[in-house]
XYZ file of C-alpha atoms in Angstrom:
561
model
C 0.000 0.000 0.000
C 1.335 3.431 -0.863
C 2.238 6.096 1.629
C -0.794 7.745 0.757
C -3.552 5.108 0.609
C -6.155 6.410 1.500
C -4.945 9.457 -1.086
C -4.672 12.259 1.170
C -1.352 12.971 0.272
C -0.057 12.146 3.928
C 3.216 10.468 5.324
C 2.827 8.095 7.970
C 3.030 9.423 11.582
C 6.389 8.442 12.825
C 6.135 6.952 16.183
C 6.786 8.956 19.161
C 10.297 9.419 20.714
C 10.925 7.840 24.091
C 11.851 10.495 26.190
C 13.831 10.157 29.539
C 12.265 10.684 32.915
C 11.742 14.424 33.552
C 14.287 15.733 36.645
C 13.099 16.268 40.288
C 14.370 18.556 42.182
C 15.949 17.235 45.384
C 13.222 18.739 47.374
C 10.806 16.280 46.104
C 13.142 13.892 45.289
C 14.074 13.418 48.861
C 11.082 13.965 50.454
C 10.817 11.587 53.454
C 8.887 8.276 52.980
C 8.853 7.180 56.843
C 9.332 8.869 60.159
C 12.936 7.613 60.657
C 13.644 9.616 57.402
C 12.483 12.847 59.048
C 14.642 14.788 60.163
C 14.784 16.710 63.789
C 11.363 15.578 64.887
C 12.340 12.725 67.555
C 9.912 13.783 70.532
C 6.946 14.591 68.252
C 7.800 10.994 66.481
C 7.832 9.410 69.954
C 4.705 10.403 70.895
C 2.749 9.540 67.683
C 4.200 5.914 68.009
C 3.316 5.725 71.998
C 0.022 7.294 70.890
C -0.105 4.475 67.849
C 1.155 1.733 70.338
C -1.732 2.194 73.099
C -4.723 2.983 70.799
C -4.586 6.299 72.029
C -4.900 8.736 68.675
C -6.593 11.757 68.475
C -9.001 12.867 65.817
C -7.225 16.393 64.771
C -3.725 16.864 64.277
C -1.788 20.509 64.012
C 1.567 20.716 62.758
C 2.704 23.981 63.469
C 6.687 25.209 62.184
C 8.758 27.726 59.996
C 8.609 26.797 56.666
C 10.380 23.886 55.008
C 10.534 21.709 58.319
C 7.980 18.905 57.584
C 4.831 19.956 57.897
C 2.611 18.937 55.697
C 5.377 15.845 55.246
C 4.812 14.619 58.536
C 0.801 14.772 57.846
C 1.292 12.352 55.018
C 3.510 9.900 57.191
C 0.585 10.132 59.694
C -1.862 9.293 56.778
C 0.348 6.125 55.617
C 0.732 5.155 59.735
C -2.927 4.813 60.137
C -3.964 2.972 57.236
C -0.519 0.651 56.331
C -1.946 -2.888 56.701
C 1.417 -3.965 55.880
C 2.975 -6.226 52.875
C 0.414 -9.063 53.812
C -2.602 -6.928 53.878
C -3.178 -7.913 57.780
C -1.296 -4.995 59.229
C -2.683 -2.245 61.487
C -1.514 1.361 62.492
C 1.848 1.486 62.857
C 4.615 4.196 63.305
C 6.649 2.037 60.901
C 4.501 2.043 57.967
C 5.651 -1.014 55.391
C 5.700 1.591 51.848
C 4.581 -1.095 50.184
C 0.962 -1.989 50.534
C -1.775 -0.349 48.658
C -2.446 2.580 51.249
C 0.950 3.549 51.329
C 2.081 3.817 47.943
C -0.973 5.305 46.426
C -0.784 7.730 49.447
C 2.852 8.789 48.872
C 1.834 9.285 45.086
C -1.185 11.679 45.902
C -3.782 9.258 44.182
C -5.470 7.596 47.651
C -9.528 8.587 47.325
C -9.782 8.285 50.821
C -6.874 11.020 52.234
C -8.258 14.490 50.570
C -5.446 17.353 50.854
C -6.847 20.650 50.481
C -5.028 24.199 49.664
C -6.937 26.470 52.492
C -4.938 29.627 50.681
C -7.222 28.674 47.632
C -10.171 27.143 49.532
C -10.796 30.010 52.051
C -14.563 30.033 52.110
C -17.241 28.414 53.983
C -18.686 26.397 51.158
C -15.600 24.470 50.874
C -15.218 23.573 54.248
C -19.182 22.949 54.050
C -18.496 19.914 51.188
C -16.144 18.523 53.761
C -18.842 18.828 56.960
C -21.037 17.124 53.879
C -18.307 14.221 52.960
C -17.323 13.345 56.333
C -20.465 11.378 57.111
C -19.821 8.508 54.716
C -17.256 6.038 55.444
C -14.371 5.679 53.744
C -14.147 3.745 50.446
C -11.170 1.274 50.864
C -8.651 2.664 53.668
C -8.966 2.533 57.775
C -9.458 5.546 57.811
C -11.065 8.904 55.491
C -8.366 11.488 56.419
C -8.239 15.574 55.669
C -5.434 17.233 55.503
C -5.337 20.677 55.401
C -2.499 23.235 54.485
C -1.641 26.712 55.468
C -5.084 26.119 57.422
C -4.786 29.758 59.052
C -5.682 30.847 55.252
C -9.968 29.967 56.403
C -12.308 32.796 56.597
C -13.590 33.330 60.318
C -16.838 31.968 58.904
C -15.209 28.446 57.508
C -13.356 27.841 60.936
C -16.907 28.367 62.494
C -18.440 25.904 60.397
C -15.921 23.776 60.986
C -15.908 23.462 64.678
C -18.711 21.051 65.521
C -17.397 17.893 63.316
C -13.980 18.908 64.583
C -15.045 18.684 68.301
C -17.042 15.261 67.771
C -15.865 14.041 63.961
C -17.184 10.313 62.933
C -14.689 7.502 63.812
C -13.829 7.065 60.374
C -12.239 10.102 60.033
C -8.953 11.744 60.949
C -8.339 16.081 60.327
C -4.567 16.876 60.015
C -3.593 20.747 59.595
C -0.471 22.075 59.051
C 0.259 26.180 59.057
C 3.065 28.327 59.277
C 0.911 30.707 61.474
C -0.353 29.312 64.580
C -1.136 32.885 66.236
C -3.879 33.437 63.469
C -6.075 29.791 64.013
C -8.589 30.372 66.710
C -8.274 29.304 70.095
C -11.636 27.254 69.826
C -9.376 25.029 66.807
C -6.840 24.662 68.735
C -8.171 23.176 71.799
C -9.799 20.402 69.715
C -6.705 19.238 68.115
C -3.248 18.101 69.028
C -0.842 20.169 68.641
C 3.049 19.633 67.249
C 5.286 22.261 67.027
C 8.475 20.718 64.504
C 11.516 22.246 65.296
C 13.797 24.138 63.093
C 16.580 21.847 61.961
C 19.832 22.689 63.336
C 22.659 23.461 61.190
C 24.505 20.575 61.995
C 22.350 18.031 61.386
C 21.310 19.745 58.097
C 24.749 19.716 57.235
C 24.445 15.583 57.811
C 21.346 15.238 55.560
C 22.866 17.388 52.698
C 26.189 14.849 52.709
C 23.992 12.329 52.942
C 22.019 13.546 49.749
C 25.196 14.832 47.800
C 26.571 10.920 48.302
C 22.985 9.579 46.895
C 23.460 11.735 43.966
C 27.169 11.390 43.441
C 28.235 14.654 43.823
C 31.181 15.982 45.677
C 30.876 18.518 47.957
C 32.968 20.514 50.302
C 32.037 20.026 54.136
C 32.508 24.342 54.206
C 29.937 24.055 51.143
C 27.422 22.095 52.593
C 28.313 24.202 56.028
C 26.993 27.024 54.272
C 23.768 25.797 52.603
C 22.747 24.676 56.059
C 23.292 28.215 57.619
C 21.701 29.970 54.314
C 18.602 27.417 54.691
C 17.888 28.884 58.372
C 16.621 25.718 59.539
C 14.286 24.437 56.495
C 15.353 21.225 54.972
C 13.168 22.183 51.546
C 15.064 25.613 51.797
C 18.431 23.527 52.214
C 18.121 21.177 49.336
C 16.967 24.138 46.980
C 19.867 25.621 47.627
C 21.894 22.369 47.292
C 20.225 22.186 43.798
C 21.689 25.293 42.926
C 24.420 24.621 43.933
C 25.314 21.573 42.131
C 24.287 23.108 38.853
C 26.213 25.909 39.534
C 29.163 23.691 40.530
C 28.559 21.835 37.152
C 28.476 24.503 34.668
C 32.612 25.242 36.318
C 33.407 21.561 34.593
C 34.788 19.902 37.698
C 31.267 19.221 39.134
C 32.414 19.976 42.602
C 30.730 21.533 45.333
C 32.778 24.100 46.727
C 32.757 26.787 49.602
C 33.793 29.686 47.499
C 30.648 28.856 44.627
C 28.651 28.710 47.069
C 29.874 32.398 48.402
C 29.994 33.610 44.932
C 26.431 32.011 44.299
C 24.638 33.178 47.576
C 26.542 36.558 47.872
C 28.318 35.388 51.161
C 31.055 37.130 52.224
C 34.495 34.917 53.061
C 34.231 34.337 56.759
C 38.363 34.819 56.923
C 37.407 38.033 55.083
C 35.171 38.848 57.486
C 37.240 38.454 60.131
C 39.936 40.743 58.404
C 37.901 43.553 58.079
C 36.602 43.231 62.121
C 40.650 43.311 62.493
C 40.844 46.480 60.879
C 37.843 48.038 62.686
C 39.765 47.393 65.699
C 42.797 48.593 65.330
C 41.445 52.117 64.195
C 42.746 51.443 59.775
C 39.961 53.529 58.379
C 41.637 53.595 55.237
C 42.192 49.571 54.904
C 38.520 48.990 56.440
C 36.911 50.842 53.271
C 39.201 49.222 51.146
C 37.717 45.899 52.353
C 34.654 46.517 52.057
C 34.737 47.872 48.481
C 36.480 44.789 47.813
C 34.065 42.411 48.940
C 31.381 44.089 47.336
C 33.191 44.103 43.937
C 33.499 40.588 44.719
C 29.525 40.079 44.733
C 28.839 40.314 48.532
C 26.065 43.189 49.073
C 26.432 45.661 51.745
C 23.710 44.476 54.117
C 25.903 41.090 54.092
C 28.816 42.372 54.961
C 27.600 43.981 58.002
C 25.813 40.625 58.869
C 29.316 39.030 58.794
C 30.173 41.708 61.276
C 27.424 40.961 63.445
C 27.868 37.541 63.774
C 31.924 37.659 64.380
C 31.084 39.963 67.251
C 28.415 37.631 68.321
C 30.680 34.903 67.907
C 33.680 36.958 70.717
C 31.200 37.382 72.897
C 30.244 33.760 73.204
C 33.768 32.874 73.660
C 34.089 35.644 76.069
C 31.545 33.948 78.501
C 33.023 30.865 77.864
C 30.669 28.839 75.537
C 32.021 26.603 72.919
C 33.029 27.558 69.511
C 31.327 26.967 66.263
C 32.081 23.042 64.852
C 32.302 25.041 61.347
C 35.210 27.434 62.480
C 38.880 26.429 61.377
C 41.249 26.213 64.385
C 43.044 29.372 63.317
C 39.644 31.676 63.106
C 38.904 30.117 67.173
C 42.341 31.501 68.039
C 41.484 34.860 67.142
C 38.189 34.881 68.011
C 39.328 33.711 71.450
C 42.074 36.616 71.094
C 39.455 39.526 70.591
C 37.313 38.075 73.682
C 40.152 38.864 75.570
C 41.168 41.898 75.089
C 37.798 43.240 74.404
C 35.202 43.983 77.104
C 31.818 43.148 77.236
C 30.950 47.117 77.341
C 32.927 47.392 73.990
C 31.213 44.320 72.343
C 27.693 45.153 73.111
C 28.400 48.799 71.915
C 29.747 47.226 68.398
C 26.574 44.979 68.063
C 24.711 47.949 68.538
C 26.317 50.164 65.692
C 26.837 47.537 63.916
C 23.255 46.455 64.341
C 22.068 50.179 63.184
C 24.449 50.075 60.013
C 23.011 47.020 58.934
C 19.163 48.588 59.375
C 20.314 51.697 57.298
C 22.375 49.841 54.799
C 18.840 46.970 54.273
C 16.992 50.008 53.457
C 19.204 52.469 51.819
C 19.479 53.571 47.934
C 22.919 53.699 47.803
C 23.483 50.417 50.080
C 27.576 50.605 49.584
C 27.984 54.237 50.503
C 25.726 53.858 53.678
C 27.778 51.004 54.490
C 30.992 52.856 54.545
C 29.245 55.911 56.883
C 28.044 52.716 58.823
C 31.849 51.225 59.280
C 33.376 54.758 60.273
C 30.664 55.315 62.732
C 31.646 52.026 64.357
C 35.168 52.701 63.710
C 35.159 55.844 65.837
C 31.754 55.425 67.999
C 33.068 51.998 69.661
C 35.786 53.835 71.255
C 33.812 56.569 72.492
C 33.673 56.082 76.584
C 30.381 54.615 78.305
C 27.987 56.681 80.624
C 29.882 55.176 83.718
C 33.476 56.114 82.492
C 32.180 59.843 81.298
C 30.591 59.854 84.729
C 33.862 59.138 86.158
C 35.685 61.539 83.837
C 33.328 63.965 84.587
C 34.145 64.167 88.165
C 37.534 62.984 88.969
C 38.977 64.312 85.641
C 40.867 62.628 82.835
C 43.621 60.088 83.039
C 46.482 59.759 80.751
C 45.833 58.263 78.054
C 47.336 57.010 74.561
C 47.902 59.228 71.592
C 47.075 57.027 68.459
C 47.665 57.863 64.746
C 44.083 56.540 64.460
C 40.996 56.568 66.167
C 41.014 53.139 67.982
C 38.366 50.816 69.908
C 38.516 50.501 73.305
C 40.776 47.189 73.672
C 42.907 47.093 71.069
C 46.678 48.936 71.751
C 47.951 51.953 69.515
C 51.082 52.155 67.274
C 52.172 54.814 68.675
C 51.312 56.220 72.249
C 53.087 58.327 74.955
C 54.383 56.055 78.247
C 53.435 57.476 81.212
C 56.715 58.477 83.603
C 55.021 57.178 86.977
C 53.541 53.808 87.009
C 52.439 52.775 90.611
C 55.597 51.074 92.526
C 53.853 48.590 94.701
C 50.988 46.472 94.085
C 50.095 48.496 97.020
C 49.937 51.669 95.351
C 48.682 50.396 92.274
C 45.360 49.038 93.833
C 44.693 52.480 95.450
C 45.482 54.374 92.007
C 42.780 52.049 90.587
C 40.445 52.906 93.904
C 40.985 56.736 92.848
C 40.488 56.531 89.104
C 37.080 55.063 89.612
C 37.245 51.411 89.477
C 36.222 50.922 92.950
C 34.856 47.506 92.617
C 38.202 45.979 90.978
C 40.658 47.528 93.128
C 38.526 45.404 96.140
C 38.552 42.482 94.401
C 42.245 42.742 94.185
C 42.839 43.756 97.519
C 40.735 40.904 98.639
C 41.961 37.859 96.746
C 45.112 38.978 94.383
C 49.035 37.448 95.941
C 51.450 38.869 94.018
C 54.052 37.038 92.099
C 55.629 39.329 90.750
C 55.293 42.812 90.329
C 57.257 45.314 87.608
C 55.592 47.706 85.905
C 53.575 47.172 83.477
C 53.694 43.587 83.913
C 52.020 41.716 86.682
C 51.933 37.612 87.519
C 49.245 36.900 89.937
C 47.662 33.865 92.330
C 44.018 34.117 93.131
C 43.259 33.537 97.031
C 39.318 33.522 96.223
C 36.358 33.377 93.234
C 36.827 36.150 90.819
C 33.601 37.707 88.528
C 33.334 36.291 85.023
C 35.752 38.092 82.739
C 37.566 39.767 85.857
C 41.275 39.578 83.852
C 39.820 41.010 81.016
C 38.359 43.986 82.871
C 41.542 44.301 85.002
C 43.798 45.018 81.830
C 41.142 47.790 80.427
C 41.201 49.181 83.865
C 44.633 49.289 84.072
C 45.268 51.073 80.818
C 42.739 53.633 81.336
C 43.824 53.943 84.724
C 47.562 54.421 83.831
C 47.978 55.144 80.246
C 49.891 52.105 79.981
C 48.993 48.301 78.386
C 49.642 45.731 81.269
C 51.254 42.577 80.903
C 49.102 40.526 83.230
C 48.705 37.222 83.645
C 48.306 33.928 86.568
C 51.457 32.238 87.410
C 53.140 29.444 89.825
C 55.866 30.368 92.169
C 56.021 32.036 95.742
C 53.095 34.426 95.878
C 52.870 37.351 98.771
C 50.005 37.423 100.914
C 46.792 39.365 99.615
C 46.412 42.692 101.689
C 43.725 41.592 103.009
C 45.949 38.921 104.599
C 48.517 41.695 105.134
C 46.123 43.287 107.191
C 45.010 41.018 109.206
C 48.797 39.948 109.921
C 49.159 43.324 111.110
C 45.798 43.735 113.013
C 47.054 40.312 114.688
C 50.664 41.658 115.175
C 49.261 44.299 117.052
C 46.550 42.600 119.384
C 49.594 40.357 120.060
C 51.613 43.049 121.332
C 48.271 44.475 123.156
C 47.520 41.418 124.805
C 51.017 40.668 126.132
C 51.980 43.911 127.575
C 51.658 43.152 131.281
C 48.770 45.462 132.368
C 46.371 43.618 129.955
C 47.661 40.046 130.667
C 47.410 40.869 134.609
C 43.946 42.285 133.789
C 42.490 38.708 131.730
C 44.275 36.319 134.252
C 42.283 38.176 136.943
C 39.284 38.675 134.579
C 39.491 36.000 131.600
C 35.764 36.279 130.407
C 36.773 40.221 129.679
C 36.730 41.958 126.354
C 39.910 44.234 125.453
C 38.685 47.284 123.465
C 41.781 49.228 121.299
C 40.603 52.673 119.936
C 36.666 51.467 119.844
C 38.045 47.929 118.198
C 36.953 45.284 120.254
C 39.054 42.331 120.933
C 36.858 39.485 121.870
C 37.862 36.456 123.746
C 37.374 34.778 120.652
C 39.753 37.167 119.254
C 42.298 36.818 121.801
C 42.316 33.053 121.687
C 42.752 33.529 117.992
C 45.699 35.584 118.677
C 47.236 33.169 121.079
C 46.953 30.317 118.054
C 48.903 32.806 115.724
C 51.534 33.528 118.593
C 51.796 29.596 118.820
């Protein structure tokens, strides 16, 4: 027969060409199946499978969360748990559910007639919740259960949650109501004390971090721990947020030919800033280099990273000294280098000087977010730090303000409180005793200190400006830190001070008290007084209006022992 049989002139169709399988993104793709693949959820997990376990499930779910966490995830697993009958078709609820049997797989695909998932940002109205009041009263077709879920259910008009009420409070037996919302504050109260309530967790970085190797090894892609590091930050605790990101990442990583994952794509493809650029730049706000810091920051931006980033970076290196400062541990993403000088600025810097950087930094960052010209705010925003974290607090202009200014350095550029000049003027008279030193402190205003160290500080050496100390008692949080500020504002000078073994002198408290003892010794011996107590030994000694106490005296007689 000719090509054209039936003479129309036409060529046979060819047959159609087998195309390949269209590409998921990872956020589908990975998608948990069961509740051990989810995530940072362990207590709510628990409780579902106790609640399984005992027959004990409630009709209405919520599953509250940020996005990206599980949500509406967790209301499928909850579907497939309550009507798996297993690989042998004899299986009840379960928290394990098989993935195999009917329920499950046609559940997981979105084709199950009896689990209904409905949009509430699309289906706001009362008529739609009114079909489900309608559809709830007939059993369900082939499953255990006839189960609603319902997303973003804050999205119902006042009216639908109204209507919905009664078969939420007292729903068939059939039927099971799972909601999930980003939202809690806006469902009624009168919704939420009919269901049971889950609040999933944001997923911490860390773990994250886990789940993306994890996925990067399913997919055979290579990928820097940094890289992955930084997805997990980015993704703020949402695992769909992650694995977008990932996504990107990978096809940006392949389009550069090696097809690895790498910190620095990831900077360039987010607009990060280098975290070891970051950390150069807080150098240079510290030690005063106005000219280097705007340098830096034009060179980051030409790099890609936006203004409002780079002041983020800022924020959270400060952040990050002030943690170390009280002692908490550091970041598992930080290098061992970065830790040192982190661990370097939370010593030398006090807290008064950090929490005055967050907040400057803290008001750049606002101005730069909502600025036209974003780089030249941020430059205003990085001088004002530059020269308003050095700028003394309302208790040290209180101070100056009434005993007067103390020496202090002269610096070729304006520099934050903590950080020593290039070039300053010594002061001639340092204190010559650690005697004479604590009072100078008493005097300049740092009343508190100069009793601590009068209380608890033996000297083990003492040369101006360096001092080696033992402690004789508890010390505040962050007391040697706060003892070398006080000592340079107090003398002009940057102290070398430290804790160290050896032969330590007595406090002066303990000086003190030798001496108070030395001379009740010499009272109680002269032979008046000891004529007096053999005659009278119940009698109290009184020196000047200080009382010497039989307790006293028999603590005198020990020390003359």
């Amino acid at each position: 027969m000719p090509d054209d049989a039936l003479g129309l002139g036409l060529a046979p169709v060819a047959p159609p060409i087998a195309t390949a399988t269209p590409y998921r993104v990872l956020a589908r793709k990975y998608r948990p199946q069961n509740f051990a693949e989810l995530i940072g959820q362990d207590a709510m997990v628990q409780t579902l499978g106790n609640a399984i376990k005992r027959d004990r499930l409630a009709h209405a779910f919520l599953m509250t969360g940020v996005r990206g966490v599980g949500k509406t995830s967790t209301a499928r697993l909850i579907a497939k748990a309550l009507n798996c009958i297993g690989p042998d078709g004899q299986g009840g609820p379960t928290i394990d559910p098989c993935g195999k049997c009917e329920p499950c797989t046609a559940i997981a695909e979105g084709r199950h007639i009896d689990v209904i998932e409905m949009d509430a940002a699309s289906h706001t109205g009362v008529d739609d919740v009114r079909e489900i009041i309608e559809a709830v009263r007939y059993a369900a077709v082939s499953a255990r259960y006839k189960i609603y879920i319902i997303d973003e259910v804050h999205m119902l008009s006042k009216n639908a949650f109204n209507a919905l009420l009664k078969t939420l409070e007292e729903p068939p037996a059939h039927v099971k109501f799972l909601f999930a919302t980003t939202e809690v504050n806006k469902v009624p109260i009168t919704v939420l004390s009919r269901c049971q309530r889950f609040d999933l967790k944001r997923i911490s970085v860390e773990k994250l971090t886990t789940h993306f190797a994890e996925v990067c090894g399913k997919e055979g892609v290579m990928a820097d721990g940094e890289a992955l590091a930084l997805v997990a930050q980015a993704a703020e605790g949402s695992v769909r947020d992650g694995l977008s990101i990932l996504d990107q990442a990978i096809a940006h990583a392949d389009l550069d030919g090696d097809g690895v994952v790498s910190a620095a794509q990831v900077r360039s493809m987010l607009g990060l800033s280098d975290r070891s650029a970051v950390r150069r730049l807080f150098g240079l706000l510290l030690a005063g280099e106005a000219q280097a810091v705007l340098e830096e920051a034009k060179r980051q931006y030409r790099l890609g990273v936006e203004p409002a980033a780079t002041l983020a970076g800022l924020l959270r290196e400060v952040h990050l000294v002030t943690l170390a400062k009280i002692g908490s541990p550091h970041d598992a993403t930080l290098p061992e280098d970065a830790r040192e000088q982190i661990d370097g600025w939370a010593d030398k810097l006090s807290f008064p000087v950090l929490h005055r950087l967050w907040q400057l930094l803290l008001k750049g960052h606002d101005e730069v977010a909502r600025a036209s010209l974003p780089l030249e705010s941020c430059d205003m925003a990085l001088l004002r730090v530059l020269h308003g974290a050095s700028m003394p607090d309302p208790g040290e202009l209180a101070r100056l303000l009434q005993n007067g200014p103390v020496p202090t350095p002269v610096a070729t550029a304006p520099q934050i409180s903590g950080e020593s000049s290039a070039s300053t003027v010594s002061t001639s008279a340092l204190p010559a005793s650690f005697a004479a030193l604590v009072a100078h402190l008493d005097k300049s205003g740092f009343v508190n200190l100069a009793a601590t160290m009068h209380d608890v500080m033996r000297v083990v050496a003492h040369a101006p400006p360096a001092l080696r100390y033992q402690l004789a008692g508890p010390v505040h949080q962050g007391f040697l830190t706060e003892l070398r500020e006080a000592l340079f504002r107090a003398t002009g000078e940057r102290w070398d001070v430290e804790e160290a073994e050896g032969d330590a002198q007595p406090t002066l408290l303990e000086l003190e008290r030798l001496q108070e003892a030395q001379a009740n010794r010499e009272i109680l011996e002269s032979p008046l007084v000891k004529a007096a107590l053999d005659a009278f030994p119940d009698a109290e000694v009184s020196v000047e209006g200080r009382l010497i106490s039989p307790d006293r005296q028999a603590e005198v007689r020990s020390l003359r022992a």
